[in-house]
PDB file of C-alpha atoms and ligand atoms in Angstrom:
ATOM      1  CA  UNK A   9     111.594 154.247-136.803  1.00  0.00           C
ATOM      2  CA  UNK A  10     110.558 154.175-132.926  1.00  0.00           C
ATOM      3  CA  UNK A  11     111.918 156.324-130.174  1.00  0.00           C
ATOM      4  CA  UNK A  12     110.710 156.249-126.706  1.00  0.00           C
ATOM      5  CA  UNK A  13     111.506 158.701-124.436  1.00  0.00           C
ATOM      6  CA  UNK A  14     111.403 157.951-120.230  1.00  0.00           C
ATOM      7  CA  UNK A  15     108.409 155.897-120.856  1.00  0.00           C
ATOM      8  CA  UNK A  16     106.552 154.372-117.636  1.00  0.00           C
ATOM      9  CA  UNK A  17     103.509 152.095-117.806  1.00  0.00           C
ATOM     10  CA  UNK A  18     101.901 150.775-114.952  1.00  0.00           C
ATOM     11  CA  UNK A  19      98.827 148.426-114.040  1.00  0.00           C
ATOM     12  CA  UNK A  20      96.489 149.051-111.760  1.00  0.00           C
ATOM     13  CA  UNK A  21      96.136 147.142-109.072  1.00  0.00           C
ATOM     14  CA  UNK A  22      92.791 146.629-107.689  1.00  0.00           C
ATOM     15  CA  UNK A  23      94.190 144.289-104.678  1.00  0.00           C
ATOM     16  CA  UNK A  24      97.080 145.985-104.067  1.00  0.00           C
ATOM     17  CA  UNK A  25      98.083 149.823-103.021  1.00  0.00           C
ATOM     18  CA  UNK A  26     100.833 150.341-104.955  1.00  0.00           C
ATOM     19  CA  UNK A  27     100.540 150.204-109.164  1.00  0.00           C
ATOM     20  CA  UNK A  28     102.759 147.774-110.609  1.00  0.00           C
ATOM     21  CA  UNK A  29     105.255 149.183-112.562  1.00  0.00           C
ATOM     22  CA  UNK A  30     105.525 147.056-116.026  1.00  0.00           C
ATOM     23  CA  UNK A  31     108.087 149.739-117.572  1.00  0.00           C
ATOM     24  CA  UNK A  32     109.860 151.996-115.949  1.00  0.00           C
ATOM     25  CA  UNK A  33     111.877 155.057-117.278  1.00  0.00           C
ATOM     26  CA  UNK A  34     113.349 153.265-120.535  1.00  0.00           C
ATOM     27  CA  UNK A  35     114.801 154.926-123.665  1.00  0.00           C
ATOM     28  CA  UNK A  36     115.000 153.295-126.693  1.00  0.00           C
ATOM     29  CA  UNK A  37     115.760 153.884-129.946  1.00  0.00           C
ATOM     30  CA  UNK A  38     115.164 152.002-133.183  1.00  0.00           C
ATOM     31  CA  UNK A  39     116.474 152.796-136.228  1.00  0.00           C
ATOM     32  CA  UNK A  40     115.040 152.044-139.655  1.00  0.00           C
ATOM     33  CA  UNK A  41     116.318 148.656-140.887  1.00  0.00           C
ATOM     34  CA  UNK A  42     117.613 147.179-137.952  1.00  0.00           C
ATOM     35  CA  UNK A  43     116.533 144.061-136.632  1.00  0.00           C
ATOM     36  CA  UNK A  44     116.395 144.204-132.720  1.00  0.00           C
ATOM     37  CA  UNK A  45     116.363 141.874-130.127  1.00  0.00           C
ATOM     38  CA  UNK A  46     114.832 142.075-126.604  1.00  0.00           C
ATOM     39  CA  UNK A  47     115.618 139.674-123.863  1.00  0.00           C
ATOM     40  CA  UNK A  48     114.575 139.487-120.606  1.00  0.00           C
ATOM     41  CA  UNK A  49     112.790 136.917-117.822  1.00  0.00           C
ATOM     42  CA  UNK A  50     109.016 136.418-117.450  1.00  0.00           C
ATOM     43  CA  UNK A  51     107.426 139.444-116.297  1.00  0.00           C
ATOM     44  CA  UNK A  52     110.301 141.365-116.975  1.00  0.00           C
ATOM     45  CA  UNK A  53     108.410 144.003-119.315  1.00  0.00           C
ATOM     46  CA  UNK A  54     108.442 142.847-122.673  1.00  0.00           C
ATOM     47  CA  UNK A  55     104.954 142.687-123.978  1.00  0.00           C
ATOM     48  CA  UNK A  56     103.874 145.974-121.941  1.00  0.00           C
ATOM     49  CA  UNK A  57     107.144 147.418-124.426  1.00  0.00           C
ATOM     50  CA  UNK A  58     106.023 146.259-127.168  1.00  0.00           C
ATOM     51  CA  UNK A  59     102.322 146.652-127.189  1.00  0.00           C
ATOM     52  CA  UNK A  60     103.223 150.722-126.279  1.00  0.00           C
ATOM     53  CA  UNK A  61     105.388 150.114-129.868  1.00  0.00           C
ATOM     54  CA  UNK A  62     102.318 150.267-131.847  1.00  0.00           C
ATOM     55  CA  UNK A  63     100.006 151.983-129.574  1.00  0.00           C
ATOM     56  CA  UNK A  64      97.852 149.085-128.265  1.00  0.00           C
ATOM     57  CA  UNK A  65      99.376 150.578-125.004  1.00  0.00           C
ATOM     58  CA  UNK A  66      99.759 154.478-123.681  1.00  0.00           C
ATOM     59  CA  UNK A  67     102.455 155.215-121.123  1.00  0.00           C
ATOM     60  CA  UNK A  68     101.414 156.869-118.462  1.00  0.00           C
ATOM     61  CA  UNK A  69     104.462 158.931-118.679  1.00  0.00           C
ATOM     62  CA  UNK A  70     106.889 159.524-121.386  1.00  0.00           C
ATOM     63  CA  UNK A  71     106.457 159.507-125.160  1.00  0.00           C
ATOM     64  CA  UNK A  72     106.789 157.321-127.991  1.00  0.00           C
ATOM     65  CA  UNK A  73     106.900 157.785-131.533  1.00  0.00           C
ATOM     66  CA  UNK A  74     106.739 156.163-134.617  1.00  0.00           C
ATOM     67  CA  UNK A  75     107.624 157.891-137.794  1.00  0.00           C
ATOM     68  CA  UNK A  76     107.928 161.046-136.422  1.00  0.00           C
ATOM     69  CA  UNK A  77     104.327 160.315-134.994  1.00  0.00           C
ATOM     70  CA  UNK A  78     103.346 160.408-130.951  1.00  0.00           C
ATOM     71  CA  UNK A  79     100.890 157.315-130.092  1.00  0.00           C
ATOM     72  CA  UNK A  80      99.485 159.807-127.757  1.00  0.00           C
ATOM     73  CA  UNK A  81      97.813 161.693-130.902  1.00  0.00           C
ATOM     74  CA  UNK A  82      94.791 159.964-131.496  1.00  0.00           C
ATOM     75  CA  UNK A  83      94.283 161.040-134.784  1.00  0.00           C
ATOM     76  CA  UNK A  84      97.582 158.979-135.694  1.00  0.00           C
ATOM     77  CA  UNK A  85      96.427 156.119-134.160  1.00  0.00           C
ATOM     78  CA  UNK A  86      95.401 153.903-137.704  1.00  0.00           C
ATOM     79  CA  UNK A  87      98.525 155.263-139.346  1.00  0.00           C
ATOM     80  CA  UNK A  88     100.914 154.193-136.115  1.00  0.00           C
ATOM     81  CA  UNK A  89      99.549 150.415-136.019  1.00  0.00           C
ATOM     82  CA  UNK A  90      99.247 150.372-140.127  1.00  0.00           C
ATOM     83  CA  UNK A  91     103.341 151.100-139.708  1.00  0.00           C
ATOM     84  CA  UNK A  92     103.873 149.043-137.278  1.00  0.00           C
ATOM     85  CA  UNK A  93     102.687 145.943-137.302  1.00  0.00           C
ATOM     86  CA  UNK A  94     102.344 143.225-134.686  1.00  0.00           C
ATOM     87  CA  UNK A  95     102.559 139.222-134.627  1.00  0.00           C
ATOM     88  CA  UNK A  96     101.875 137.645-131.366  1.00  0.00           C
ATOM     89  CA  UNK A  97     102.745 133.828-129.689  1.00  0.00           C
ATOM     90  CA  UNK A  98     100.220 131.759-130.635  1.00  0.00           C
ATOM     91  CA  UNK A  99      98.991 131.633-134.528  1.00  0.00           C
ATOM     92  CA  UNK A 100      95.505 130.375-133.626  1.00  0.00           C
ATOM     93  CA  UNK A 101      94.170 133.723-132.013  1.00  0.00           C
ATOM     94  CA  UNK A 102      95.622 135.694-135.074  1.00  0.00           C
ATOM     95  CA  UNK A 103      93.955 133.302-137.781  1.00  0.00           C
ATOM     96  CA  UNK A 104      90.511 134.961-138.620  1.00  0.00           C
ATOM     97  CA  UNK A 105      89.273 133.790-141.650  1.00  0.00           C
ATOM     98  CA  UNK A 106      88.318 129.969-143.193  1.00  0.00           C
ATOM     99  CA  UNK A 107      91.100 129.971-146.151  1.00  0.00           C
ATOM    100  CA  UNK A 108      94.842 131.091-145.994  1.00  0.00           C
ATOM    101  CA  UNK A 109      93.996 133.909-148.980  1.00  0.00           C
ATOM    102  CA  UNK A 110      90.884 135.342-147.059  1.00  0.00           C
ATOM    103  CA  UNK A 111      92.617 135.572-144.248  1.00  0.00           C
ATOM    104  CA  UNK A 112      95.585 137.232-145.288  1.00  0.00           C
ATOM    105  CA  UNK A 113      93.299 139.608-146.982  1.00  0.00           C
ATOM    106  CA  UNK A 114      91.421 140.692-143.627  1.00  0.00           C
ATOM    107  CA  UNK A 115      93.575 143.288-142.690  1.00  0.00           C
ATOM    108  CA  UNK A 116      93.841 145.420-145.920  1.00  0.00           C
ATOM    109  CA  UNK A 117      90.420 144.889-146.343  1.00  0.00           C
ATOM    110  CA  UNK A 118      89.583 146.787-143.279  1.00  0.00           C
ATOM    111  CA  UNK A 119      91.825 149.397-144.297  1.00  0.00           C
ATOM    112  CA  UNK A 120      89.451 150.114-147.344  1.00  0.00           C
ATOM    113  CA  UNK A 121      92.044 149.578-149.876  1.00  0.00           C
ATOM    114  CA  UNK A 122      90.730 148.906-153.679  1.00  0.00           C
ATOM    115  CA  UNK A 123      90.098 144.984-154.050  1.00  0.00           C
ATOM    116  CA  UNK A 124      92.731 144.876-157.123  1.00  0.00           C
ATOM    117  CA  UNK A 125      94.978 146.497-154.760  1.00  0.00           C
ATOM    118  CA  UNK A 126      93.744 143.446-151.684  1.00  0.00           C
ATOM    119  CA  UNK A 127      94.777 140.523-154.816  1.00  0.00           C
ATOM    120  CA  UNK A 128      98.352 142.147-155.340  1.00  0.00           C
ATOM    121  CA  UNK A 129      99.259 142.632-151.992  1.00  0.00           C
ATOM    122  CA  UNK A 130      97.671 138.917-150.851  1.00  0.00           C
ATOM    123  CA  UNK A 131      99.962 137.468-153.491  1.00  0.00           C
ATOM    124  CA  UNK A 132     103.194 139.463-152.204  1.00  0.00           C
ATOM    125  CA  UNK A 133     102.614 139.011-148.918  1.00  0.00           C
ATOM    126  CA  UNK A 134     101.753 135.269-149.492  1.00  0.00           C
ATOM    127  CA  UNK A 135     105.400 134.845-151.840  1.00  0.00           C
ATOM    128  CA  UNK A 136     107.200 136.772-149.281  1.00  0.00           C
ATOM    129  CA  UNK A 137     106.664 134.026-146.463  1.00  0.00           C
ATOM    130  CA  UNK A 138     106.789 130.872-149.246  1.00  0.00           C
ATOM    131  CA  UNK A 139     102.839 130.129-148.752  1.00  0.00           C
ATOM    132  CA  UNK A 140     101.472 130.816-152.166  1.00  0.00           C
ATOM    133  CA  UNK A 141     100.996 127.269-153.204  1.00  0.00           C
ATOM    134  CA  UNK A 142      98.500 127.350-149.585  1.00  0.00           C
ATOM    135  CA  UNK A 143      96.388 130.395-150.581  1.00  0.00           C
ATOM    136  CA  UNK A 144      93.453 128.040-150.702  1.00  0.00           C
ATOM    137  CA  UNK A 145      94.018 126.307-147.515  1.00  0.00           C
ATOM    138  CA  UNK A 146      92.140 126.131-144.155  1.00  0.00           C
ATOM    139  CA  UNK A 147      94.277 127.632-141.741  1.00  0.00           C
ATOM    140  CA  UNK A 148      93.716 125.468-139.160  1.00  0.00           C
ATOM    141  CA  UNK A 149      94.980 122.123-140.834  1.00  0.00           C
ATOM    142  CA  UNK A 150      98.670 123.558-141.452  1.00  0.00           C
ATOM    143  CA  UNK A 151     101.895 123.401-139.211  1.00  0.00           C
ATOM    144  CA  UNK A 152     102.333 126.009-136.510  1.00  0.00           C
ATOM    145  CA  UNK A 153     105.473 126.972-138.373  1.00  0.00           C
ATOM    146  CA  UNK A 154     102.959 127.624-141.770  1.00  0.00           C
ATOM    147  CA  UNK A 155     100.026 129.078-139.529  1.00  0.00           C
ATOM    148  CA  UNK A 156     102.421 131.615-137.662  1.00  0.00           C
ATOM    149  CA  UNK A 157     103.467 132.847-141.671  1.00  0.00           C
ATOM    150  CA  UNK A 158     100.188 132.960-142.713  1.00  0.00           C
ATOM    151  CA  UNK A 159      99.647 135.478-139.421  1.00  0.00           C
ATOM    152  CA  UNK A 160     102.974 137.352-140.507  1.00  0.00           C
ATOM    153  CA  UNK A 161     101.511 137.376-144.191  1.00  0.00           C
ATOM    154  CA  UNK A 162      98.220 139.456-142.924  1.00  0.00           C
ATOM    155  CA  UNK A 163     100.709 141.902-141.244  1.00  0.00           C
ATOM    156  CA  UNK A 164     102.574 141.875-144.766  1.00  0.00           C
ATOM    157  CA  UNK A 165      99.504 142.930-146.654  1.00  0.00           C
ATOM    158  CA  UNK A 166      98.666 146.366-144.731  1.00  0.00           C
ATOM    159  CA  UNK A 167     102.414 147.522-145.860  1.00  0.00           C
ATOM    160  CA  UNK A 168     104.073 147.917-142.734  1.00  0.00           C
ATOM    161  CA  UNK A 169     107.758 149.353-142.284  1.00  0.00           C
ATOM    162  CA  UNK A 170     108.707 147.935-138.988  1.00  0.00           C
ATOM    163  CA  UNK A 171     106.962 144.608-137.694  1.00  0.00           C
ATOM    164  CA  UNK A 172     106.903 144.050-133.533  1.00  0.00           C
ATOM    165  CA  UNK A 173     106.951 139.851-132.974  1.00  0.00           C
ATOM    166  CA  UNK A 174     106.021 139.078-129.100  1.00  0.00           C
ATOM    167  CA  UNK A 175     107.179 135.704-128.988  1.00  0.00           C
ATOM    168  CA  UNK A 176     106.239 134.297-132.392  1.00  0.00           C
ATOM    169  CA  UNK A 177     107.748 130.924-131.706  1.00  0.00           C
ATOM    170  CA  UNK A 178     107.458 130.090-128.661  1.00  0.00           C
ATOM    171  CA  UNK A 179     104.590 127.603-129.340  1.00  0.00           C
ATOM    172  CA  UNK A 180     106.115 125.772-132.624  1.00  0.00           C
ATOM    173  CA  UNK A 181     107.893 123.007-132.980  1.00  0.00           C
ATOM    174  CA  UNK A 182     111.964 123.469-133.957  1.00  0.00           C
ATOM    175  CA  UNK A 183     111.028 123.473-137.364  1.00  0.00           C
ATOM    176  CA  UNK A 184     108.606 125.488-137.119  1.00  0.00           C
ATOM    177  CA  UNK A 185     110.418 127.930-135.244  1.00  0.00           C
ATOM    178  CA  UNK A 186     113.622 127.754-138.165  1.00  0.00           C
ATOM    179  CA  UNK A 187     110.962 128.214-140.768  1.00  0.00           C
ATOM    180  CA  UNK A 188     109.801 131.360-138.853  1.00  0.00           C
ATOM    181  CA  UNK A 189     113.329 132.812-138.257  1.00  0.00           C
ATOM    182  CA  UNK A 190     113.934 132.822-141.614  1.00  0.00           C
ATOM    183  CA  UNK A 191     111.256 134.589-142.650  1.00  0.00           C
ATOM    184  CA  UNK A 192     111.640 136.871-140.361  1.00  0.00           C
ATOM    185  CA  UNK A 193     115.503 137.475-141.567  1.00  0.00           C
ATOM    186  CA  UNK A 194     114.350 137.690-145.088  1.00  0.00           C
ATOM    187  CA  UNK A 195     111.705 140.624-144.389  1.00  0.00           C
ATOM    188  CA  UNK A 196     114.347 142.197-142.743  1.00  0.00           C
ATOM    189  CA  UNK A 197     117.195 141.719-145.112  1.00  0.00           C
ATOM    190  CA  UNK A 198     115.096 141.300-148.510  1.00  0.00           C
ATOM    191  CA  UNK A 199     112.160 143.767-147.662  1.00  0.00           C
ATOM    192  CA  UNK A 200     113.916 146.171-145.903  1.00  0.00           C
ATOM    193  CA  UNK A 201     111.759 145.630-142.739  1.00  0.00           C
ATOM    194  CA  UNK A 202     112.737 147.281-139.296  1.00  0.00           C
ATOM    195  CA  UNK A 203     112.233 143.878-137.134  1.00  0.00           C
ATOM    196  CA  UNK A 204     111.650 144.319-133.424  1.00  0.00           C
ATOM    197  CA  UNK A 205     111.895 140.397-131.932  1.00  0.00           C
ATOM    198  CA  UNK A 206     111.165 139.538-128.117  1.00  0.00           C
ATOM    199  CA  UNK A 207     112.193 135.926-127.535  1.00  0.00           C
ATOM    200  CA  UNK A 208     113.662 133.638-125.106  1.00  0.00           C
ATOM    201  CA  UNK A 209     115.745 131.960-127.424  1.00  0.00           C
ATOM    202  CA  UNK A 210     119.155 132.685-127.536  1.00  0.00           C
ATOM    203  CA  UNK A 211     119.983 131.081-130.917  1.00  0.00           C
ATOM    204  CA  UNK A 212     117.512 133.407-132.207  1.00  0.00           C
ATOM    205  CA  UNK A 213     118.898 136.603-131.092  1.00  0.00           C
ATOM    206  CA  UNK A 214     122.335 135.826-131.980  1.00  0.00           C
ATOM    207  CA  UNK A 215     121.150 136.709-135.465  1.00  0.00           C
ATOM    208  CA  UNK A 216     120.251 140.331-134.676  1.00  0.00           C
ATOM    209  CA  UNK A 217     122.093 143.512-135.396  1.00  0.00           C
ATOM    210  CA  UNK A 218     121.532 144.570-131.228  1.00  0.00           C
ATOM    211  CA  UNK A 219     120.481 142.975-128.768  1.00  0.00           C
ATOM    212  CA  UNK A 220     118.401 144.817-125.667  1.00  0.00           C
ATOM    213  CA  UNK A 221     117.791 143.156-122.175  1.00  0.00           C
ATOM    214  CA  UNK A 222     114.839 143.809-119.644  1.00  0.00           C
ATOM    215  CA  UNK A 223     115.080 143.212-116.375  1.00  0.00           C
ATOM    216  CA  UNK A 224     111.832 145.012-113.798  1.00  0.00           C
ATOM    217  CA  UNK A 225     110.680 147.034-116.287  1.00  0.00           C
ATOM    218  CA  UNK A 226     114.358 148.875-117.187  1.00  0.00           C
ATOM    219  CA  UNK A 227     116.697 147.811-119.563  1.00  0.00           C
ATOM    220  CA  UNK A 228     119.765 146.821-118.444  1.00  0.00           C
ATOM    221  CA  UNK A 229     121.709 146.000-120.968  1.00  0.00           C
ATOM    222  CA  UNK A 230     122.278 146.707-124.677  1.00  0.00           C
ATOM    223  CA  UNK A 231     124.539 146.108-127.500  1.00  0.00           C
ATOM    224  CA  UNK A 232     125.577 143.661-130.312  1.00  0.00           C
ATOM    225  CA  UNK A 233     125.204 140.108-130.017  1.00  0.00           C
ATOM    226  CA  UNK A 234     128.965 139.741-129.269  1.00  0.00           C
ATOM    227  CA  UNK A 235     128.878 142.561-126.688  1.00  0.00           C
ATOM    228  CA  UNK A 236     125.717 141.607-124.686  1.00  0.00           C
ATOM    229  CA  UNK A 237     126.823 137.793-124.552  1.00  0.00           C
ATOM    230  CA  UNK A 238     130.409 138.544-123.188  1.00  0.00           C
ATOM    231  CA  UNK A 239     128.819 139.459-120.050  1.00  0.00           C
ATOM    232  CA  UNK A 240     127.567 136.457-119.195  1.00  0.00           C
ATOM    233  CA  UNK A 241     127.885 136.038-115.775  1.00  0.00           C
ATOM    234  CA  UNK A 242     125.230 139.466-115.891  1.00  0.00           C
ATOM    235  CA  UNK A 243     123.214 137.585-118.102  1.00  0.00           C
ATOM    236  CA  UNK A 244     122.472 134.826-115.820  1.00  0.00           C
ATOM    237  CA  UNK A 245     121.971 136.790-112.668  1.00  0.00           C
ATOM    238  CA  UNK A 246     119.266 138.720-114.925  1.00  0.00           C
ATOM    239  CA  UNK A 247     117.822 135.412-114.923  1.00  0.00           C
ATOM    240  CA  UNK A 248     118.717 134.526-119.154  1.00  0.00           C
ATOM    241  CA  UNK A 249     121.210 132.013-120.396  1.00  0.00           C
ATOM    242  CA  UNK A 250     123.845 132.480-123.300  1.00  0.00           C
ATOM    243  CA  UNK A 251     124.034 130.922-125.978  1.00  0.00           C
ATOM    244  CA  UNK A 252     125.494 126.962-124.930  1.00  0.00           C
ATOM    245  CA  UNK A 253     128.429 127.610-127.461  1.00  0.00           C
ATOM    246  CA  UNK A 254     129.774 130.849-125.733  1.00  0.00           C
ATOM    247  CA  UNK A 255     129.281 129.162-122.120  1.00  0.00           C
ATOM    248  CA  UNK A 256     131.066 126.204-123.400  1.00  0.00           C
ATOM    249  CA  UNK A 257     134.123 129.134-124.011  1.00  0.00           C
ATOM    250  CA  UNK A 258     133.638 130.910-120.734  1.00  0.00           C
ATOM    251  CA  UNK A 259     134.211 127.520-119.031  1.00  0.00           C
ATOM    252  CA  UNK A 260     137.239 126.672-121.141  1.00  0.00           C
ATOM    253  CA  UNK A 261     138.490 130.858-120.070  1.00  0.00           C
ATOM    254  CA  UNK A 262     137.821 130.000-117.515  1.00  0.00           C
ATOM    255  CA  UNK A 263     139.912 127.427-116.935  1.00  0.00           C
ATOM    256  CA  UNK A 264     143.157 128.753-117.935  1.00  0.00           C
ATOM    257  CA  UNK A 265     142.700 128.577-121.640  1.00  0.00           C
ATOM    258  CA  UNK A 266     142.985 131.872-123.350  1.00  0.00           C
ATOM    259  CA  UNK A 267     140.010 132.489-125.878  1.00  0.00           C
ATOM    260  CA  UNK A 268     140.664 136.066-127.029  1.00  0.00           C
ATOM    261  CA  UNK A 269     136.994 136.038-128.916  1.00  0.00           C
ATOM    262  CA  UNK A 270     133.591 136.635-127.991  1.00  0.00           C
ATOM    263  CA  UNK A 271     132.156 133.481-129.077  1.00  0.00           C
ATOM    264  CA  UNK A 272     128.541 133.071-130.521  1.00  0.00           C
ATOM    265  CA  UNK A 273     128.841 130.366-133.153  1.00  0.00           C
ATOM    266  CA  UNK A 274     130.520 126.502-132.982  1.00  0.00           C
ATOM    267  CA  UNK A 275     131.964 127.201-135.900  1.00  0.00           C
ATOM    268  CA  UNK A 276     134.023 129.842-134.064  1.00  0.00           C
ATOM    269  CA  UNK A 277     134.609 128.226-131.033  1.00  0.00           C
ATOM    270  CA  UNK A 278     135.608 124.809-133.837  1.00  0.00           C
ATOM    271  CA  UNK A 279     138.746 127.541-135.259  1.00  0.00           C
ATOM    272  CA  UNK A 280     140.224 128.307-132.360  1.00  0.00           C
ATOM    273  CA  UNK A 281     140.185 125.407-130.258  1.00  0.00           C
TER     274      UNK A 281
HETATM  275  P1  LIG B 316     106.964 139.867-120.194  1.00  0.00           P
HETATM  276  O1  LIG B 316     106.354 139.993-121.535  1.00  0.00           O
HETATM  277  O2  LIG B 316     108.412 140.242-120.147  1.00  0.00           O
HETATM  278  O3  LIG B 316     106.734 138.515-119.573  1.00  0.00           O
HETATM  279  P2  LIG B 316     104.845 141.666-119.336  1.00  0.00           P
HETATM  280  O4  LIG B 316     105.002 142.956-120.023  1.00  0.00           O
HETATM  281  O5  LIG B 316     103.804 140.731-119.822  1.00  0.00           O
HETATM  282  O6  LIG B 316     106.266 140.941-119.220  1.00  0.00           O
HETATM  283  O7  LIG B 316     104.519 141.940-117.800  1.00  0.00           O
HETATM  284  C1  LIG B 316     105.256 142.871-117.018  1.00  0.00           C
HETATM  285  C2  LIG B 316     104.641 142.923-115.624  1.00  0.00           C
HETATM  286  O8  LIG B 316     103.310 143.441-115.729  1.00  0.00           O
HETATM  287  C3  LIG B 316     104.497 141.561-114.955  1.00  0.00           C
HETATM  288  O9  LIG B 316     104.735 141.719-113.573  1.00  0.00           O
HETATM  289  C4  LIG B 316     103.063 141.188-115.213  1.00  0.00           C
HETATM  290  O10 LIG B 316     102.567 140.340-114.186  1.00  0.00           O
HETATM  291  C5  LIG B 316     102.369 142.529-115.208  1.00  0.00           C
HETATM  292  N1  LIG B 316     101.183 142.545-116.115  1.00  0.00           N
HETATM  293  C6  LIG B 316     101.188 142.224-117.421  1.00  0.00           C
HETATM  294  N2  LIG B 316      99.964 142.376-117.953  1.00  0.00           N
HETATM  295  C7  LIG B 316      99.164 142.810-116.945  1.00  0.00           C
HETATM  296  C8  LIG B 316      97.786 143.153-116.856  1.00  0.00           C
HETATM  297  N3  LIG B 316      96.990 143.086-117.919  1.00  0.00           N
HETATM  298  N4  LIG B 316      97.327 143.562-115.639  1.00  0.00           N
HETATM  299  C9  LIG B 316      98.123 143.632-114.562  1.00  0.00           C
HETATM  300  N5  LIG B 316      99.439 143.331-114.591  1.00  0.00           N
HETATM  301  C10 LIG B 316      99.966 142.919-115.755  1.00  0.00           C
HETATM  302 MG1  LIG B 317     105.468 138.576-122.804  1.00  0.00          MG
END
């Protein structure tokens, strides 16, 4: 779905001499279907990442593609961020229109698809995150939870195959945040969606297939959720916690008590103890 290639970005810095380097030298792949993770401290590179995902961003060295398509070719450009969608932190900025319908209909609508088309893919997108019995809402008097799936609905509607989420809930409440997860699980597992997540939350990326970890712009670690969690003593001097359930079984290791398993779940941790 996405490879990059020894991609760099750096800002320029007007105060400074030297550039700062946001991403630097990192190879990624992601294949269609999977539903990725990436970790990684404030100002450790994830936006700048993800925003060169779908071409909102150009490396300065390096290449990316998606589909088979370099987000250096500006003639690709429309098809790149039509494939690959992105839903950012906070709801509000992404909310455009007055009712939940129009607004999910913005995007395909500047894609110049047939209006029958725009009512069809509304509705789909709209039953695909549970808000249909909203379509006639005003955005801005639902939940964070409901706002953020209206956003993710508007994504829906320009038929993406892989869908970038930059923190998408981070500003919700913990309902809010469960409603979005499981969304977000269902596109991947129902829709078929290729699911790149960047969150803080270690609950959260438990749940993906692989798990990737920034640290200064490289990425330092990568694997499944059981492998990148068993090195936790890494994980914290990267700055990032573990999940509190697989601490809770490093301490008891720790302690003399064998715990052959990788812990990630209490339910787990509840069998062997
Ligand atoms: P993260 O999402 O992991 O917090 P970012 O990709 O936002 O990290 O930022 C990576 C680095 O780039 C940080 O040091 C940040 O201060 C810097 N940075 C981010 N955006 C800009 C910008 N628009 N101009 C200059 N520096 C930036
Ligand atoms: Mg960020």
């Amino acid at each position: 779905m996405i490879e990059m290639k020894d991609v760099v970005f750096e800002y320029k810095s007007y105060m400074e001499e030297e550039n700062l380097i946001a991403v630097d030298h990192v190879n990624l792949t992601v294949k269609k279907g999977e539903f990725l993770v990436v970790l990684g401290h404030n100002g450790s590179g994830k936006s700048t990442l993800a925003k060169m995902m779908n071409g909102l961003l150009l490396p300065n060295s390096g290449d990316i593609s998606v589909l088979g398509m370099n987000t250096k070719n500006e003639e690709k450009i429309w098809d790149i961020r039509q494939k690959a969608g992105m839903v950012f932190q906070n709801p509000d900025n992404q909310i455009v229109a007055t009712i939940v319908e129009e607004d999910v209909a913005f995007g395909p609508e500047n894609q110049g698809i047939p209006s029958k088309e725009i009512r069809k893919r509304v509705d789909d997108a709209l039953e695909i995150v549970e808000m249909t019995s909203y379509k006639k809402h005003a955005p801005h008097l639902l939940s964070g939870g409901q706002k953020q799936r209206v956003a993710i609905a508007g994504i829906l509607a320009m038929n993406p195959d892989c869908i970038i989420f930059d923190e998408p809930t981070s500003m919700l409440d913990p309902s809010g945040r469960a409603e979005v997860m499981e969304t977000i699980k269902r596109l991947n597992k129902e829709q078929g969606k290729t699911i790149i997540l960047i969150t803080h939350y270690m609950d959260e990326a438990v749940q993906a297939d692989r798990i990737v970890v920034m640290s200064d712009g490289q990425l330092k670690i990568e694997g499944t959720p059981k492998e990148v969690f068993k090195e936790v003593e890494k994980i914290k001097e990267l700055g990032l916690d573990v999940p509190q359930v697989t601490e809770l079984a490093h301490e008891i290791q720790k302690s003399g008590i064998s715990i052959d398993e990788d812990i990630l779940s209490i339910e787990e941790l509840l069998n062997i103890l």
